[in-house]
CSV table of N, CA, C and O in Angstrom, one decimal:
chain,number,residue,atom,x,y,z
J,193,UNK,N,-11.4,-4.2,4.8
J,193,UNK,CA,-11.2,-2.8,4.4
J,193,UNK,C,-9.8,-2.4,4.7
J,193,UNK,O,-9.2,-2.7,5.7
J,194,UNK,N,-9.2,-1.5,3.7
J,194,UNK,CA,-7.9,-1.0,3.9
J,194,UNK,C,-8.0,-0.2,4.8
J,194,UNK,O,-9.0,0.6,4.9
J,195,UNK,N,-6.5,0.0,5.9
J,195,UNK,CA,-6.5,0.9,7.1
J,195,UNK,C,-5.8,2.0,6.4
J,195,UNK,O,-5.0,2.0,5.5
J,196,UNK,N,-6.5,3.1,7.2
J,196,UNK,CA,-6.3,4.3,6.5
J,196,UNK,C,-4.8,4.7,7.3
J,196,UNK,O,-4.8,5.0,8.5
J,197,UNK,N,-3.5,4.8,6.3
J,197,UNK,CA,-2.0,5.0,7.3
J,197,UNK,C,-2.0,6.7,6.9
J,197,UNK,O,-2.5,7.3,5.9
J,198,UNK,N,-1.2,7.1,8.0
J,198,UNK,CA,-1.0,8.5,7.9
J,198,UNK,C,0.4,8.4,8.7
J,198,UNK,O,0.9,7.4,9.2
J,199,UNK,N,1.1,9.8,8.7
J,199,UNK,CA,2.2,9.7,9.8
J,199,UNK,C,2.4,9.9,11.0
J,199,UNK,O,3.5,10.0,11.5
J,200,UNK,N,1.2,9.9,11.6
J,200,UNK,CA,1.0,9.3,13.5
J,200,UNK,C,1.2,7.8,13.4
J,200,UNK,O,1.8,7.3,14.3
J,201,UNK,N,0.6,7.0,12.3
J,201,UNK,CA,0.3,5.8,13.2
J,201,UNK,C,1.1,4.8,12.1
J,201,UNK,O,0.8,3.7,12.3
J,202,UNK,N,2.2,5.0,10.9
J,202,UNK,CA,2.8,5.1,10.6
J,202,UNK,C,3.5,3.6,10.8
J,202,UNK,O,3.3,2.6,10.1
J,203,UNK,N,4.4,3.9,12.0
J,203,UNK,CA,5.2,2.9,12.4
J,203,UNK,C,4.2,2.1,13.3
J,203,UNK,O,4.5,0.9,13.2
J,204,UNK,N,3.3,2.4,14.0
J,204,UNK,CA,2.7,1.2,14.5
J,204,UNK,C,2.3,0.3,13.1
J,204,UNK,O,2.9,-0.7,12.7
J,205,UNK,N,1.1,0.9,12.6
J,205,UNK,CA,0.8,-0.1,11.5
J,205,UNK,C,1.8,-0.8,10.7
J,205,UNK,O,1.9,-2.1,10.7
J,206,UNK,N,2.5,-0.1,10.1
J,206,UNK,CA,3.4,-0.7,9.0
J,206,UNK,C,4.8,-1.4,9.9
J,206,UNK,O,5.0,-2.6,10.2
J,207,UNK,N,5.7,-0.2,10.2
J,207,UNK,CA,6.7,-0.7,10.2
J,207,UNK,C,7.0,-2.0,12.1
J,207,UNK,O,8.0,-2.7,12.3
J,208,UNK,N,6.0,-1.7,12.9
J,208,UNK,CA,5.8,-3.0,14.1
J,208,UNK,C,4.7,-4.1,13.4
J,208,UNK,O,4.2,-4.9,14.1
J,209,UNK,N,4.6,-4.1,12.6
J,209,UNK,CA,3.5,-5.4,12.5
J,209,UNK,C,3.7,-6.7,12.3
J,209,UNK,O,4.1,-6.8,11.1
J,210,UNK,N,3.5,-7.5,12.8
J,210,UNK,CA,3.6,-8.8,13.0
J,210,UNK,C,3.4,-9.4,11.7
J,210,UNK,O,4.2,-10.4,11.6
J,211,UNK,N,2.8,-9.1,10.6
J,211,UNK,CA,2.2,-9.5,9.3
J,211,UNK,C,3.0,-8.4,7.8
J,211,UNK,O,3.2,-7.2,8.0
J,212,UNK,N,3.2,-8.8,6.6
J,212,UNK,CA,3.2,-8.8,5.8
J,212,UNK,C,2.4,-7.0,5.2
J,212,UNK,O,1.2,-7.3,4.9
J,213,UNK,N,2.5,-6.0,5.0
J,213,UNK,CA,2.0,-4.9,5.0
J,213,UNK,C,2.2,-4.0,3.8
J,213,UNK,O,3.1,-3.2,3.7
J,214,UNK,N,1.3,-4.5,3.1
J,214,UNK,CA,0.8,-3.6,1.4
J,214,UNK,C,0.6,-2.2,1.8
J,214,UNK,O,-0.4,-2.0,2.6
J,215,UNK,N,1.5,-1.1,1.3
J,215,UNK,CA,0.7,0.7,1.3
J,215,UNK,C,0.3,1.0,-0.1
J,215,UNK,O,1.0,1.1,-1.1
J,216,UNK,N,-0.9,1.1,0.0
J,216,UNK,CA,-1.1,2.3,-1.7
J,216,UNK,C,-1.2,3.5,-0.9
J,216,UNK,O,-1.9,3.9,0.0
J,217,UNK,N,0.1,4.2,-1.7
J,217,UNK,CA,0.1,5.9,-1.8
J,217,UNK,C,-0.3,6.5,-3.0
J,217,UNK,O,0.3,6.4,-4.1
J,218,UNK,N,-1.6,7.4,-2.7
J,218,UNK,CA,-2.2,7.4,-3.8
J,218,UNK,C,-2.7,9.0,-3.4
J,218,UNK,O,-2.4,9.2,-2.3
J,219,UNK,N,-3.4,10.2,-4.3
J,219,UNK,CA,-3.8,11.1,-3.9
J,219,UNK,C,-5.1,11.0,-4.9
J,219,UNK,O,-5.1,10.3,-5.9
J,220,UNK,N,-6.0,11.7,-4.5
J,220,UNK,CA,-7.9,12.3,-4.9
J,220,UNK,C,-7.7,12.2,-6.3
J,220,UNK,O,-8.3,11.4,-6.9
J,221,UNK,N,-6.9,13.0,-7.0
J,221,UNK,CA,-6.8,13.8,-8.4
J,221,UNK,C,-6.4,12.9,-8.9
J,221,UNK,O,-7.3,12.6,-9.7
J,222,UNK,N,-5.5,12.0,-9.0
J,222,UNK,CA,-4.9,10.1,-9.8
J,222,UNK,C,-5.8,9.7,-10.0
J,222,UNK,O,-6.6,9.3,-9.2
J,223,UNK,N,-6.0,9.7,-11.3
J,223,UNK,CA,-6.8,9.0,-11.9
J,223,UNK,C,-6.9,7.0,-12.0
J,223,UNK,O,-7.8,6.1,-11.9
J,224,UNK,N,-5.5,7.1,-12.3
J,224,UNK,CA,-4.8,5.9,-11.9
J,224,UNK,C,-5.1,5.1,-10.2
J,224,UNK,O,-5.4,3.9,-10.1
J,225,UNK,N,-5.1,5.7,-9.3
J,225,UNK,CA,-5.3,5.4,-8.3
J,225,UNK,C,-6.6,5.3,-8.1
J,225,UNK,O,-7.1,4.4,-7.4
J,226,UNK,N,-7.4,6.1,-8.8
J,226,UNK,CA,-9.2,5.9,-8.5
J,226,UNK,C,-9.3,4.3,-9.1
J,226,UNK,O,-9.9,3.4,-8.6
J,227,UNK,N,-8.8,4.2,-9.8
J,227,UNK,CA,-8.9,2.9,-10.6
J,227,UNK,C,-8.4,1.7,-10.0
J,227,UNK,O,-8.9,0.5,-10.1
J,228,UNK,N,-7.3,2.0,-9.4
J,228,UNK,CA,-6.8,0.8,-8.6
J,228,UNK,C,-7.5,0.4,-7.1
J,228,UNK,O,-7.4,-0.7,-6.5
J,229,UNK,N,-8.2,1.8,-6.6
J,229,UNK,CA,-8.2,1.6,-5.1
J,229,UNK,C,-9.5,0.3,-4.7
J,229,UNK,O,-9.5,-0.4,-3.7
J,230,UNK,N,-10.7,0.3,-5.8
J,230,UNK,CA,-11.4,-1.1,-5.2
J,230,UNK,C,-10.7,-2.4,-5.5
J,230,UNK,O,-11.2,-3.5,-5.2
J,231,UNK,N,-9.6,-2.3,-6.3
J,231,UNK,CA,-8.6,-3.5,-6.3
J,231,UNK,C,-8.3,-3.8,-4.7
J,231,UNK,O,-8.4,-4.9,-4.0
J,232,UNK,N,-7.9,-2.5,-4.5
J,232,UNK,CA,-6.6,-2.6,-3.3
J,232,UNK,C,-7.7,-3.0,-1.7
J,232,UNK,O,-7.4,-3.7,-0.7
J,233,UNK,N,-9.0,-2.2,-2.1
J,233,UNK,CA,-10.1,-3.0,-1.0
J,233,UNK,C,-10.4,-4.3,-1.2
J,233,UNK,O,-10.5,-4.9,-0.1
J,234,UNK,N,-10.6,-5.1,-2.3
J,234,UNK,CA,-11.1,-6.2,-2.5
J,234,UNK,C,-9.8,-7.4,-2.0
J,234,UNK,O,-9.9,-8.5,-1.6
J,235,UNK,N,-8.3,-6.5,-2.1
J,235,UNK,CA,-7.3,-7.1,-1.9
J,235,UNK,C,-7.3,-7.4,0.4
J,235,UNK,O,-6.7,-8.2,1.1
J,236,UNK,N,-7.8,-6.6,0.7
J,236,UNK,CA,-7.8,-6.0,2.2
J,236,UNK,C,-8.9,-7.3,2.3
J,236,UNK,O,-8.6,-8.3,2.9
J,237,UNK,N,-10.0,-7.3,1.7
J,237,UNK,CA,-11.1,-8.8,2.4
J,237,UNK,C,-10.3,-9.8,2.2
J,237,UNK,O,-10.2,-10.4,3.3
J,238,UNK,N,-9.6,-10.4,1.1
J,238,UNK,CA,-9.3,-11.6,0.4
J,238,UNK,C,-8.0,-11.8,1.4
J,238,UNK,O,-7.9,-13.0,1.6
J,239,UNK,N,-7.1,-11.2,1.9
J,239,UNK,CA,-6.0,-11.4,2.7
J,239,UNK,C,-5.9,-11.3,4.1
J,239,UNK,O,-4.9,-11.8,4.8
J,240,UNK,N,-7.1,-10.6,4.7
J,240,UNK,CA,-7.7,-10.3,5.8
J,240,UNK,C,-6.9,-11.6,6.7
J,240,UNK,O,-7.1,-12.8,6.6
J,241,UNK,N,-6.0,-10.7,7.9
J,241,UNK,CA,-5.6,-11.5,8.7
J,241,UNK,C,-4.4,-12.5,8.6
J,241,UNK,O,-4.0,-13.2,9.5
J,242,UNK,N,-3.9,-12.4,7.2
J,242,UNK,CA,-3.0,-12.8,7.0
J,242,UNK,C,-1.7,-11.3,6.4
J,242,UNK,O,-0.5,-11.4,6.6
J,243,UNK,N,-2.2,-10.2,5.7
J,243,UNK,CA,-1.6,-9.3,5.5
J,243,UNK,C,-2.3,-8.2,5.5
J,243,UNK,O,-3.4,-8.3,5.1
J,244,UNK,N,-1.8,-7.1,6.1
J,244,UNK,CA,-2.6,-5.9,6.4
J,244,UNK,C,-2.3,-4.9,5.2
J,244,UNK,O,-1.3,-4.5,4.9
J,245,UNK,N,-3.6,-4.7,4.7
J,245,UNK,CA,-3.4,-3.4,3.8
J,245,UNK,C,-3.9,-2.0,3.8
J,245,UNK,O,-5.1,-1.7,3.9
J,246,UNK,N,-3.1,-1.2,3.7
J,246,UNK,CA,-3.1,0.5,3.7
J,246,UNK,C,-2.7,1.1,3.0
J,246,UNK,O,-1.8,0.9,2.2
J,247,UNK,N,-3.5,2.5,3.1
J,247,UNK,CA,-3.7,3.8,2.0
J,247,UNK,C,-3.0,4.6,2.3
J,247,UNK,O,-3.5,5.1,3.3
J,248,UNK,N,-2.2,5.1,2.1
J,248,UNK,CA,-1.6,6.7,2.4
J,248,UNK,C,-1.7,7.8,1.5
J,248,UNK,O,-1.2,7.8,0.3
J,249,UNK,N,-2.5,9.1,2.2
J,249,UNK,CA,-3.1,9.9,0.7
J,249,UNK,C,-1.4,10.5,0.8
J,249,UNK,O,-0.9,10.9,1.9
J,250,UNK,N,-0.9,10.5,-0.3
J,250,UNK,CA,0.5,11.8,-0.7
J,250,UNK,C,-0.2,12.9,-0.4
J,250,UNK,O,0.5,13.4,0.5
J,251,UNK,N,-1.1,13.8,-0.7
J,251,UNK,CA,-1.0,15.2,-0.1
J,251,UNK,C,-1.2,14.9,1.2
J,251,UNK,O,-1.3,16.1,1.3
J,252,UNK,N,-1.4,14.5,2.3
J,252,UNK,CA,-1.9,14.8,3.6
J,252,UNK,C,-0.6,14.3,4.4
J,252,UNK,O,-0.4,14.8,5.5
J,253,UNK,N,0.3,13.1,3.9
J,253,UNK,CA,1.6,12.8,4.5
J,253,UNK,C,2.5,12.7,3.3
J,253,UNK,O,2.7,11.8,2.5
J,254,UNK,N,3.1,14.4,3.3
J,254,UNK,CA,3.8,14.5,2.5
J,254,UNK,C,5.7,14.4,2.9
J,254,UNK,O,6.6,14.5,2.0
J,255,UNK,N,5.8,14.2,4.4
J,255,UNK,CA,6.6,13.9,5.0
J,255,UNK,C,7.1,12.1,4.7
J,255,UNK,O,8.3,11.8,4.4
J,256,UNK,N,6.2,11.3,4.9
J,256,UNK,CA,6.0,10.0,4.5
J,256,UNK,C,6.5,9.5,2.8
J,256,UNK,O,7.4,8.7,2.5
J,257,UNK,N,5.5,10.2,2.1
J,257,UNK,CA,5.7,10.3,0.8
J,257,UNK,C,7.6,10.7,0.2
J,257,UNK,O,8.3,10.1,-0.6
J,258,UNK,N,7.8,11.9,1.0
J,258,UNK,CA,9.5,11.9,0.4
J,258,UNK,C,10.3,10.8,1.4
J,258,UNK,O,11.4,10.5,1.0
J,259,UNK,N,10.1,10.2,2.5
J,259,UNK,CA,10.9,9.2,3.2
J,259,UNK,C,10.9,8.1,2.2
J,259,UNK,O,11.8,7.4,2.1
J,260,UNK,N,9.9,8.0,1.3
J,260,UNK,CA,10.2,6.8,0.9
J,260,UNK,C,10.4,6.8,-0.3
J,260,UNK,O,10.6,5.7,-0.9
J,261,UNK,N,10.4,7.9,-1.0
J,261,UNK,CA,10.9,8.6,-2.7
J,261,UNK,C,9.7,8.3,-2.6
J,261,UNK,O,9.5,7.3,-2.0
J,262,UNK,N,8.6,8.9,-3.1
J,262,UNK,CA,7.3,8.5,-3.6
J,262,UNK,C,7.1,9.7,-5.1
J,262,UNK,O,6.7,10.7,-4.6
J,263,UNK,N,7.2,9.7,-6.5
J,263,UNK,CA,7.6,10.4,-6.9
J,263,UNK,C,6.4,10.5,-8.0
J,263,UNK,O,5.9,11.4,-8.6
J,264,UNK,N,6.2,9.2,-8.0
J,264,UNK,CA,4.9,8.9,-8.7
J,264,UNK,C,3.4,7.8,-8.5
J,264,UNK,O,3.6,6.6,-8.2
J,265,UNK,N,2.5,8.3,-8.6
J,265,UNK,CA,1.4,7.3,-7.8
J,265,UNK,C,0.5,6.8,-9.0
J,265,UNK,O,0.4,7.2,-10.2
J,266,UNK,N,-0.1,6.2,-8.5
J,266,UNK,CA,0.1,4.8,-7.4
J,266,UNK,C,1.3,4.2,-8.1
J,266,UNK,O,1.9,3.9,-9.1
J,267,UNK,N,1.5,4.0,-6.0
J,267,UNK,CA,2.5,3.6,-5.6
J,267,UNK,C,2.6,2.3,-4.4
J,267,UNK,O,2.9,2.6,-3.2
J,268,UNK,N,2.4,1.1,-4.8
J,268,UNK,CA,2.2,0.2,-3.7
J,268,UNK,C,3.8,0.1,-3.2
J,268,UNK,O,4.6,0.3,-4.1
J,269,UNK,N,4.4,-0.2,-1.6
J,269,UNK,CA,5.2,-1.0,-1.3
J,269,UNK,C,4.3,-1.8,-0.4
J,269,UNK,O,3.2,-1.7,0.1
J,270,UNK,N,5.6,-2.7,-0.2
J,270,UNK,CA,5.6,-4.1,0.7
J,270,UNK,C,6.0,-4.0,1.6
J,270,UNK,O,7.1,-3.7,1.3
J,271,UNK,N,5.9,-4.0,2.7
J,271,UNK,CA,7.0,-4.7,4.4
J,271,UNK,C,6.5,-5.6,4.7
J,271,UNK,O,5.3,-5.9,4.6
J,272,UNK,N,7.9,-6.2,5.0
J,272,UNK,CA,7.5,-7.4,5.7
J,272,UNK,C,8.7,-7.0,6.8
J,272,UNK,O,9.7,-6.4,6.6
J,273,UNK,N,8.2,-7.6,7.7
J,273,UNK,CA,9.3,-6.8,9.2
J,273,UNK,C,10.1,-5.7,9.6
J,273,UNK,O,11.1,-5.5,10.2
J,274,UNK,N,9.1,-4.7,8.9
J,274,UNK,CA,9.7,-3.1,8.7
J,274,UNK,C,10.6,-3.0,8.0
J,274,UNK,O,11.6,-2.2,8.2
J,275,UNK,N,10.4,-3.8,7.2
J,275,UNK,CA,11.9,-3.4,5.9
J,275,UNK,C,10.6,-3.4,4.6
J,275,UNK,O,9.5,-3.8,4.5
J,276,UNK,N,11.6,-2.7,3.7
J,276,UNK,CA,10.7,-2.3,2.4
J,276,UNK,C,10.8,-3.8,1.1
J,276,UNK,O,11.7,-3.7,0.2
J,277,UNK,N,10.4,-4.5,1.1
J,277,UNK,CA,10.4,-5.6,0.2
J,277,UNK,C,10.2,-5.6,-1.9
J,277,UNK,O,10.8,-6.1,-2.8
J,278,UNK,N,8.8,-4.6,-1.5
J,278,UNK,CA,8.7,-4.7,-3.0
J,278,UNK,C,8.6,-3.5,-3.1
J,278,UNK,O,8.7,-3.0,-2.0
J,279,UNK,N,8.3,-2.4,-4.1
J,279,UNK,CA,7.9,-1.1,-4.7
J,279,UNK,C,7.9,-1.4,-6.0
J,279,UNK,O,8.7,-1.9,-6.8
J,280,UNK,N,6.3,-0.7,-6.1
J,280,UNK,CA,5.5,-0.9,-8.1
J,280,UNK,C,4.8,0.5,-7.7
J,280,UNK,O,4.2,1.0,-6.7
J,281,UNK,N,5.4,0.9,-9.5
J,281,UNK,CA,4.8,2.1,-9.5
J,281,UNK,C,3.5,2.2,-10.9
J,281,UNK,O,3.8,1.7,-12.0
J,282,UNK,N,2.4,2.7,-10.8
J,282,UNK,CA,1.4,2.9,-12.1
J,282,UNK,C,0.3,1.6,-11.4
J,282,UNK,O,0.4,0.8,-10.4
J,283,UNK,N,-0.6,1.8,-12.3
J,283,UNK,CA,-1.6,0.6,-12.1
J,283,UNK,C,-1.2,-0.6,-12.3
J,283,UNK,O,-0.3,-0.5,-13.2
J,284,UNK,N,-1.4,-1.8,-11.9
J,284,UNK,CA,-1.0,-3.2,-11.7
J,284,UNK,C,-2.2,-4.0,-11.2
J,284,UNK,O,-2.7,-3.7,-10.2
J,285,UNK,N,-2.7,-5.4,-12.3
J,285,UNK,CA,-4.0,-5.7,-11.9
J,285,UNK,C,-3.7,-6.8,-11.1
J,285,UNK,O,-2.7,-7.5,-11.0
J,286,UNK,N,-5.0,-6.9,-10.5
J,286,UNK,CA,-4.9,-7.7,-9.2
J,286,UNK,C,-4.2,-9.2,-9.1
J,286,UNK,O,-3.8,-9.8,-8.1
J,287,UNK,N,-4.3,-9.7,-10.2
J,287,UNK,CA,-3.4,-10.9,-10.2
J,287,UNK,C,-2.2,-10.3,-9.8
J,287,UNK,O,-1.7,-10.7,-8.8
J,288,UNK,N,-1.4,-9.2,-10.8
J,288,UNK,CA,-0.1,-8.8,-10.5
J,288,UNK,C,0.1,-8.3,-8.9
J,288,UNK,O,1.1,-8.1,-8.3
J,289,UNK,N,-0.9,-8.4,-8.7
J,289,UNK,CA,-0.2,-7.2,-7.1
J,289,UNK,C,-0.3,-8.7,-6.3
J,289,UNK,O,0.8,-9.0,-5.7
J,290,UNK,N,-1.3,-9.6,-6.2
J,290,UNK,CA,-1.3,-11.1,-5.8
J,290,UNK,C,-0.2,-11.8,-5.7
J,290,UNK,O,0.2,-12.5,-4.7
J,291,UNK,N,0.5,-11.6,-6.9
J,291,UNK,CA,1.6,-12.7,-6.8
J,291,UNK,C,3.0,-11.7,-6.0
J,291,UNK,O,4.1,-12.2,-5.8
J,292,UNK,N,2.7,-10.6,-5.6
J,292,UNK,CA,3.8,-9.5,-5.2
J,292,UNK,C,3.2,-10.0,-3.8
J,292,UNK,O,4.0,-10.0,-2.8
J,293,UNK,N,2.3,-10.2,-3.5
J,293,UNK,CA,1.9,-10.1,-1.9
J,293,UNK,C,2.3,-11.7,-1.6
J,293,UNK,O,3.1,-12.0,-0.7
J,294,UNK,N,1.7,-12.6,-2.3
J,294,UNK,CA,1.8,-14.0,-2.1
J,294,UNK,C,3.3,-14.5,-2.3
J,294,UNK,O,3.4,-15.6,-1.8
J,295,UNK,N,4.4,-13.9,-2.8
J,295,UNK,CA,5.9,-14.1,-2.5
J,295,UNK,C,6.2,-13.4,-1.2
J,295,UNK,O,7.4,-13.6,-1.0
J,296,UNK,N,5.7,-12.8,-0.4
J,296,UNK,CA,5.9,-12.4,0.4
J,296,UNK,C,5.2,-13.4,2.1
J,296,UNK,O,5.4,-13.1,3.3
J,297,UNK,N,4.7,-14.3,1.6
J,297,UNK,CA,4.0,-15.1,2.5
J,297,UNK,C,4.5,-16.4,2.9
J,297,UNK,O,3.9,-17.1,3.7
Protein backbone atom coordinates (compact mmCIF):
# COMPACT_ATOMS: atom_id res chain seq x y z
CA UNK A 1 0.00 0.00 0.00
CA UNK A 2 1.19 3.53 -0.81
CA UNK A 3 2.35 5.65 2.34
CA UNK A 4 0.37 8.46 2.73
CA UNK A 5 3.41 11.72 2.60
CA UNK A 6 2.36 14.91 3.91
CA UNK A 7 4.70 17.79 5.21
CA UNK A 8 5.44 16.49 8.79
CA UNK A 9 6.83 13.34 7.67
CA UNK A 10 8.09 14.54 4.46
CA UNK A 11 11.80 14.32 4.93
CA UNK A 12 11.71 11.24 6.99
CA UNK A 13 9.92 9.24 4.24
CA UNK A 14 11.21 10.64 1.16
CA UNK A 15 14.11 12.63 1.47
CA UNK A 16 16.18 9.99 4.63
CA UNK A 17 15.25 6.78 3.04
CA UNK A 18 17.46 4.18 2.53
CA UNK A 19 15.42 3.06 -0.75
CA UNK A 20 14.45 4.43 -4.07
CA UNK A 21 11.01 6.73 -3.42
CA UNK A 22 8.13 7.26 -6.07
CA UNK A 23 5.53 10.43 -4.87
CA UNK A 24 2.21 10.82 -6.73
CA UNK A 25 0.96 14.28 -6.11
CA UNK A 26 -2.30 14.15 -6.93
CA UNK A 27 -5.59 16.01 -5.52
CA UNK A 28 -9.68 14.34 -5.14
CA UNK A 29 -11.00 16.48 -8.20
CA UNK A 30 -8.06 14.97 -11.00
CA UNK A 31 -9.65 13.02 -12.81
CA UNK A 32 -6.42 11.88 -14.22
CA UNK A 33 -5.12 10.91 -10.85
CA UNK A 34 -8.34 8.92 -9.92
CA UNK A 35 -7.19 6.90 -12.81
CA UNK A 36 -3.75 6.47 -12.10
CA UNK A 37 -3.93 5.98 -8.27
CA UNK A 38 -4.76 1.89 -8.36
CA UNK A 39 -1.73 1.84 -10.78
CA UNK A 40 0.32 3.63 -8.24
CA UNK A 41 -1.13 1.00 -5.40
CA UNK A 42 -0.54 -2.06 -7.39
CA UNK A 43 2.93 -0.40 -8.12
CA UNK A 44 3.45 -0.07 -3.87
CA UNK A 45 2.72 -4.37 -3.61
CA UNK A 46 4.93 -5.29 -6.73
CA UNK A 47 8.06 -3.22 -5.35
CA UNK A 48 7.38 -3.58 -1.79
CA UNK A 49 10.66 -3.37 0.04
CA UNK A 50 12.64 -2.64 -2.60
CA UNK A 51 11.16 1.03 -3.29
CA UNK A 52 8.77 3.01 -1.25
CA UNK A 53 5.80 4.55 -2.70
CA UNK A 54 3.82 7.75 -1.73
CA UNK A 55 0.84 10.02 -2.28
CA UNK A 56 0.84 13.60 -1.51
CA UNK A 57 -2.67 15.23 -1.85
CA UNK A 58 -1.61 19.03 -3.48
CA UNK A 59 -4.47 20.63 -1.54
CA UNK A 60 -3.52 19.53 1.92
CA UNK A 61 0.49 20.13 1.37
CA UNK A 62 0.39 23.03 -0.60
CA UNK A 63 3.78 24.16 0.88
CA UNK A 64 5.27 20.81 -0.59
CA UNK A 65 3.52 21.07 -3.84
CA UNK A 66 5.23 24.75 -4.68
CA UNK A 67 8.89 23.43 -3.27
CA UNK A 68 8.88 21.23 -5.83
CA UNK A 69 7.01 23.35 -8.82
CA UNK A 70 4.11 21.00 -8.86
CA UNK A 71 1.96 22.88 -11.41
CA UNK A 72 0.19 20.10 -12.81
CA UNK A 73 -1.10 16.67 -11.53
CA UNK A 74 -0.55 13.86 -11.55
CA UNK A 75 2.65 14.34 -10.90
CA UNK A 76 5.01 11.43 -10.04
CA UNK A 77 8.76 12.22 -8.90
CA UNK A 78 11.62 9.91 -8.09
CA UNK A 79 14.45 10.13 -5.12
CA UNK A 80 16.77 8.24 -4.83
CA UNK A 81 19.06 9.63 -1.86
CA UNK A 82 17.08 12.77 -1.37
CA UNK A 83 17.76 14.11 -4.62
CA UNK A 84 14.99 14.46 -7.20
CA UNK A 85 15.82 11.91 -10.16
CA UNK A 86 12.84 11.72 -12.36
CA UNK A 87 9.59 14.10 -12.72
CA UNK A 88 6.45 12.96 -15.25
CA UNK A 89 3.71 14.90 -15.49
CA UNK A 90 -0.23 13.52 -16.83
CA UNK A 91 -1.09 9.89 -16.72
CA UNK A 92 1.60 7.26 -17.58
CA UNK A 93 0.85 3.47 -17.74
CA UNK A 94 2.31 1.19 -15.60
CA UNK A 95 4.86 -0.20 -17.77
CA UNK A 96 5.93 3.45 -18.33
CA UNK A 97 6.25 4.39 -14.75
CA UNK A 98 8.13 0.63 -14.32
CA UNK A 99 10.77 1.34 -16.48
CA UNK A 100 11.18 5.00 -14.63
CA UNK A 101 11.36 3.14 -11.28
CA UNK A 102 13.47 0.09 -12.52
CA UNK A 103 16.36 2.70 -13.99
CA UNK A 104 16.52 3.76 -10.78
CA UNK A 105 17.40 0.38 -9.19
Amino acid sequence: MAVEINENNFAQEVLSSDKPVLVDFWATWCNPCKMLSPVIEELAVEYEGRVKIGKVNTDENISLSAKFQIVSIPCLLLFKNGETLHKTVGFRSKNDIKKIIDNAL
